Short mmCIF file of C-alpha atoms in Angstrom, two decimals:
data_model
loop_
_atom_site.label_atom_id
_atom_site.label_comp_id
_atom_site.label_asym_id
_atom_site.label_seq_id
_atom_site.Cartn_x
_atom_site.Cartn_y
_atom_site.Cartn_z
CA MET A 25 -14.71 14.17 12.45
CA THR A 26 -15.51 12.15 9.81
CA ASP A 27 -14.91 14.05 6.94
CA THR A 28 -11.79 12.28 4.80
CA VAL A 29 -10.09 15.59 4.01
CA SER A 30 -8.69 16.55 8.21
CA ASP A 31 -9.00 12.34 8.85
CA SER A 32 -5.82 11.98 8.91
CA TRP A 33 -3.34 9.06 9.04
CA THR A 34 -0.07 8.76 11.27
CA VAL A 35 2.76 6.43 10.74
CA ALA A 36 5.95 6.62 12.59
CA GLY A 37 5.09 9.67 13.17
CA ARG A 38 4.40 11.45 10.08
CA THR A 39 1.36 11.74 9.05
CA PHE A 40 -0.70 11.96 5.29
CA ARG A 41 -4.30 13.37 4.42
CA SER A 42 -4.10 10.82 1.50
CA ARG A 43 -4.84 7.09 2.30
CA LEU A 44 -3.59 6.07 -1.07
CA ILE A 45 -0.16 4.58 -1.89
CA VAL A 46 0.50 4.59 -5.41
CA GLY A 47 3.39 2.91 -7.38
CA THR A 48 5.91 4.28 -9.68
CA GLY A 49 6.32 1.11 -12.05
CA LYS A 50 4.67 0.18 -15.68
CA TYR A 51 3.98 3.59 -17.09
CA LYS A 52 4.34 4.41 -20.53
CA ASP A 53 6.70 7.49 -18.91
CA PHE A 54 7.47 9.62 -16.46
CA GLU A 55 4.89 12.16 -17.29
CA GLN A 56 2.10 10.19 -17.32
CA ASN A 57 3.24 8.71 -13.90
CA ALA A 58 3.33 12.19 -12.66
CA ALA A 59 0.06 12.78 -13.91
CA ALA A 60 -1.38 9.59 -12.64
CA VAL A 61 -0.25 10.54 -8.73
CA GLU A 62 -1.75 13.46 -9.25
CA ALA A 63 -5.38 12.55 -10.22
CA SER A 64 -4.20 10.01 -7.33
CA GLY A 65 -4.40 12.92 -4.64
CA ALA A 66 -1.06 10.42 -3.18
CA GLU A 67 1.10 11.84 -0.82
CA ILE A 68 3.19 8.90 -0.97
CA VAL A 69 4.98 6.99 -3.54
CA THR A 70 6.47 3.90 -4.13
CA VAL A 71 9.89 3.57 -5.76
CA ALA A 72 11.91 0.50 -6.50
CA VAL A 73 15.55 0.87 -5.67
CA ARG A 74 17.44 -1.97 -7.49
CA ARG A 75 15.11 -0.42 -11.13
CA VAL A 76 16.35 3.20 -9.99
CA ASN A 77 19.01 4.38 -12.90
CA VAL A 78 22.32 5.27 -11.70
CA SER A 79 24.53 4.33 -14.84
CA ASP A 80 22.95 7.43 -17.07
CA PRO A 81 22.73 11.02 -15.66
CA LYS A 82 21.77 12.84 -18.62
CA ALA A 83 18.64 10.08 -19.05
CA PRO A 84 15.08 11.30 -17.57
CA MET A 85 14.40 10.38 -13.73
CA LEU A 86 11.97 10.48 -11.93
CA THR A 87 12.25 13.19 -9.46
CA ASP A 88 12.26 15.77 -12.54
CA TYR A 89 8.70 14.92 -12.56
CA ILE A 90 7.71 13.89 -9.41
CA ASP A 91 9.37 16.27 -6.65
CA PRO A 92 10.54 14.46 -3.81
CA LYS A 93 9.90 17.80 -1.81
CA LYS A 94 6.10 17.14 -2.28
CA ILE A 95 5.38 14.04 -2.43
CA THR A 96 6.95 11.26 0.13
CA TYR A 97 9.11 8.89 -1.70
CA LEU A 98 8.89 5.10 -0.34
CA PRO A 99 12.26 3.13 -1.40
CA ASN A 100 11.51 -0.60 -1.94
CA THR A 101 12.67 -3.57 -2.17
CA ALA A 102 10.76 -5.45 -4.83
CA GLY A 103 12.76 -7.90 -6.59
CA CYS A 104 14.65 -8.86 -3.45
CA PHE A 105 14.83 -12.69 -2.42
CA THR A 106 16.67 -13.05 0.62
CA ALA A 107 16.66 -10.98 3.65
CA ASP A 108 20.52 -9.43 3.61
CA ASP A 109 19.68 -8.23 -0.56
CA ALA A 110 16.97 -6.74 0.93
CA ILE A 111 18.86 -5.03 3.97
CA ARG A 112 21.74 -4.17 1.37
CA THR A 113 19.22 -2.46 -0.97
CA LEU A 114 17.88 -0.38 1.88
CA ARG A 115 21.18 0.65 3.03
CA LEU A 116 22.26 1.87 -0.17
CA ALA A 117 19.06 3.93 -0.70
CA ARG A 118 19.99 5.59 2.62
CA GLU A 119 22.65 6.32 1.48
CA ALA A 120 21.58 7.66 -1.29
CA GLY A 121 18.64 9.97 -0.19
CA GLY A 122 19.32 9.46 3.43
CA TRP A 123 16.26 7.71 3.60
CA ASP A 124 14.94 5.84 6.80
CA LEU A 125 11.05 5.26 5.72
CA VAL A 126 11.17 2.37 3.52
CA LYS A 127 8.95 -0.43 1.95
CA LEU A 128 10.59 -3.77 2.36
CA GLU A 129 9.50 -7.10 0.81
CA VAL A 130 11.27 -10.37 0.57
CA LEU A 131 9.92 -12.19 -2.04
CA GLY A 132 9.45 -16.24 -1.75
CA GLU A 133 9.38 -16.69 -5.49
CA ALA A 134 9.44 -15.68 -8.35
CA ARG A 135 6.01 -17.62 -9.69
CA THR A 136 3.54 -15.72 -6.96
CA LEU A 137 5.46 -13.46 -5.49
CA TYR A 138 4.40 -14.35 -2.21
CA PRO A 139 6.39 -12.77 0.61
CA ASP A 140 9.42 -15.24 2.56
CA MET A 141 8.43 -14.10 5.65
CA ARG A 142 11.27 -16.04 7.66
CA GLU A 143 13.08 -13.70 5.57
CA THR A 144 11.03 -11.18 5.92
CA LEU A 145 10.89 -11.04 9.55
CA LYS A 146 14.14 -11.34 9.81
CA ALA A 147 15.28 -8.11 7.24
CA THR A 148 12.51 -6.85 9.38
CA GLU A 149 13.98 -6.84 12.75
CA THR A 150 17.86 -6.01 11.65
CA LEU A 151 16.36 -2.89 9.66
CA ALA A 152 14.65 -1.70 12.70
CA ASN A 153 17.64 -1.90 14.73
CA GLU A 154 19.53 -0.37 12.24
CA GLY A 155 16.97 3.29 12.99
CA PHE A 156 14.92 2.68 9.38
CA LEU A 157 11.13 2.68 9.75
CA PRO A 158 9.88 -0.70 7.59
CA MET A 159 6.64 -0.95 6.23
CA VAL A 160 6.36 -4.43 5.53
CA TYR A 161 5.15 -6.50 2.93
CA CYS A 162 3.52 -9.86 4.33
CA VAL A 163 0.96 -12.64 4.43
CA ASP A 164 -3.10 -12.12 4.93
CA ASP A 165 -2.11 -13.67 7.99
CA PRO A 166 -2.58 -11.73 11.47
CA ILE A 167 -0.56 -13.70 13.33
CA ALA A 168 2.42 -12.90 10.73
CA ALA A 169 1.52 -9.30 10.78
CA LYS A 170 1.69 -9.38 14.57
CA GLN A 171 5.25 -10.92 14.66
CA LEU A 172 6.81 -7.80 12.39
CA GLU A 173 5.05 -5.51 14.60
CA GLU A 174 6.67 -6.57 17.53
CA ALA A 175 10.04 -6.62 15.57
CA GLY A 176 9.54 -3.41 14.51
CA ALA A 177 7.41 -3.06 11.85
CA VAL A 178 6.36 0.38 11.55
CA ALA A 179 2.91 -0.80 9.39
CA VAL A 180 2.20 -3.97 7.76
CA MET A 181 0.80 -4.20 5.05
CA PRO A 182 -0.66 -7.86 4.17
CA LEU A 183 -1.53 -8.19 0.56
CA GLY A 184 -5.30 -8.73 -1.05
CA ALA A 185 -3.81 -10.77 -4.17
CA PRO A 186 -0.69 -11.76 -6.29
CA ILE A 187 1.03 -8.51 -6.84
CA GLY A 188 -0.33 -7.51 -10.29
CA SER A 189 -2.94 -10.15 -10.75
CA GLY A 190 -5.51 -7.63 -9.38
CA LEU A 191 -8.00 -10.41 -8.31
CA GLY A 192 -8.75 -7.80 -5.13
CA ILE A 193 -9.37 -9.20 -2.05
CA GLN A 194 -9.70 -12.90 -1.27
CA ASN A 195 -9.63 -13.11 2.31
CA LYS A 196 -11.46 -10.41 3.92
CA VAL A 197 -11.97 -12.53 7.32
CA THR A 198 -7.96 -12.89 8.07
CA VAL A 199 -7.68 -8.73 6.70
CA ARG A 200 -10.14 -7.73 8.93
CA LEU A 201 -8.46 -10.06 12.12
CA ILE A 202 -4.66 -8.15 10.64
CA VAL A 203 -6.75 -4.93 11.20
CA GLU A 204 -8.27 -5.63 14.62
CA GLY A 205 -5.19 -6.70 16.45
CA ALA A 206 -2.76 -3.87 14.69
CA LYS A 207 -1.35 -1.27 16.80
CA VAL A 208 0.11 0.28 13.43
CA PRO A 209 -0.95 0.82 10.30
CA VAL A 210 -2.20 -1.56 8.24
CA LEU A 211 -2.48 -1.30 4.39
CA VAL A 212 -3.10 -3.60 1.52
CA ASP A 213 -0.59 -4.04 -0.48
CA ALA A 214 -1.05 -5.90 -3.92
CA GLY A 215 -4.12 -7.38 -6.30
CA VAL A 216 -6.26 -4.88 -6.20
CA GLY A 217 -7.88 -4.27 -9.01
CA THR A 218 -10.78 -1.08 -9.33
CA ALA A 219 -12.26 0.88 -7.62
CA SER A 220 -14.84 -1.45 -6.02
CA GLU A 221 -11.74 -3.42 -4.32
CA ALA A 222 -10.20 0.10 -2.93
CA ALA A 223 -13.50 0.49 -1.22
CA VAL A 224 -14.00 -3.41 0.38
CA ALA A 225 -10.26 -2.65 1.83
CA MET A 226 -11.08 0.58 2.85
CA GLU A 227 -14.44 -0.75 4.46
CA LEU A 228 -12.45 -3.77 6.34
CA GLY A 229 -11.03 -0.86 8.18
CA CYS A 230 -7.20 -0.51 6.54
CA ASP A 231 -5.36 2.37 6.77
CA GLY A 232 -4.72 3.34 3.36
CA VAL A 233 -3.91 0.57 0.08
CA LEU A 234 -1.32 0.58 -2.19
CA MET A 235 -1.39 -0.34 -5.38
CA ASN A 236 0.74 0.47 -9.10
CA THR A 237 -0.59 -2.19 -11.71
CA ALA A 238 -3.95 -1.47 -11.42
CA ILE A 239 -3.48 2.12 -12.71
CA ALA A 240 -0.56 1.83 -14.91
CA GLU A 241 -2.55 -0.74 -16.75
CA ALA A 242 -5.26 0.37 -16.72
CA ARG A 243 -6.56 1.49 -20.44
CA ASP A 244 -6.83 5.17 -18.89
CA PRO A 245 -4.19 5.30 -15.94
CA ILE A 246 -5.28 8.86 -15.29
CA ARG A 247 -8.89 8.60 -14.91
CA MET A 248 -8.88 5.36 -12.89
CA ALA A 249 -6.60 6.85 -10.75
CA ARG A 250 -8.81 9.58 -10.04
CA ALA A 251 -11.62 6.80 -9.55
CA MET A 252 -9.11 5.03 -6.90
CA LYS A 253 -8.67 8.20 -5.15
CA LEU A 254 -12.64 8.39 -4.80
CA ALA A 255 -13.15 4.60 -3.70
CA VAL A 256 -10.47 5.00 -0.69
CA GLU A 257 -12.76 8.12 0.30
CA ALA A 258 -15.73 6.25 -0.34
CA GLY A 259 -14.63 3.31 1.53
CA ARG A 260 -13.30 4.80 4.70
CA HIS A 261 -16.90 6.55 5.24
CA ALA A 262 -18.21 3.66 4.78
CA TYR A 263 -15.96 2.58 7.31
CA LEU A 264 -16.30 5.60 9.61
CA ALA A 265 -20.46 5.38 9.24
CA GLY A 266 -20.76 2.02 10.49
CA ARG A 267 -22.80 -0.24 7.52
CA MET A 268 -26.48 -2.07 8.17
CA ALA A 269 -26.37 -5.39 9.86
CA GLN A 270 -27.00 -8.06 7.47
CA ARG A 271 -30.29 -10.21 7.51
CA ARG A 272 -30.83 -13.86 6.23
CA TYR A 273 -34.12 -11.97 4.76
CA ALA A 274 -36.29 -9.17 3.67
CA ASP A 275 -36.96 -6.10 6.12
CA PRO A 276 -39.34 -3.69 3.94
CA SER A 277 -38.32 0.19 3.77
CA SER A 278 -41.78 1.53 4.44
CA PRO A 279 -44.07 -0.03 7.51
CA LEU A 280 -46.14 -3.56 6.66
CA ALA A 281 -49.03 -1.82 9.32
CA GLY A 282 -51.68 0.91 8.36
CA LEU A 283 -51.88 -0.69 4.60
CA ILE A 284 -54.94 0.63 2.61
#
């Protein structure tokens, strides 16, 4: 069945219908964030553990607006620059909320926010051995992606472009190679700026797309969330349908034989 409503995907034994994952940062308030999540149709949201309020219990909380019983929370390690920091952060998340499905990112530097793959691989191995189910942010390199899968990643998440850049997918060739070689879900994580770029990720055969800034920093985040939902669905339909062959020269839609 090729209808996206019935075309679900599975990660670590958990099945979802929506192939769009959205973040919970940069919105003007929790109310806007919740409205964007609803408009996007997303069933998973990422939450930066290091930015969760633990000091003021009277302050508004994300869980007051996005119900964790209805939406899957995916704790992430945003802001971690070493494997040890990332591991410690996710241990805290598991203690606090019992989460084992997590998003791992270990950054190499603040300027590019590119992943440090040596530290990322080290953290993936440790977390997998401790029973975590890490979905892992990585470079768009098919060899690195395969190494992460072998280390215990339940999904690999190559960047399309630097986090928050909105530049779109810069290397479609390597993303496609990652998809072709992976036995776990592949999701483009970072760099998508508009709906057409989300569709490209899906047309490449990715299982899903994760984004935050593209929606949160749009002039109308709610409308953009709706656009991203439709783009992901359209891209998935296009991938399943199979695109036409590309040709160097024109090929008329109407036969030229028998013209008046």
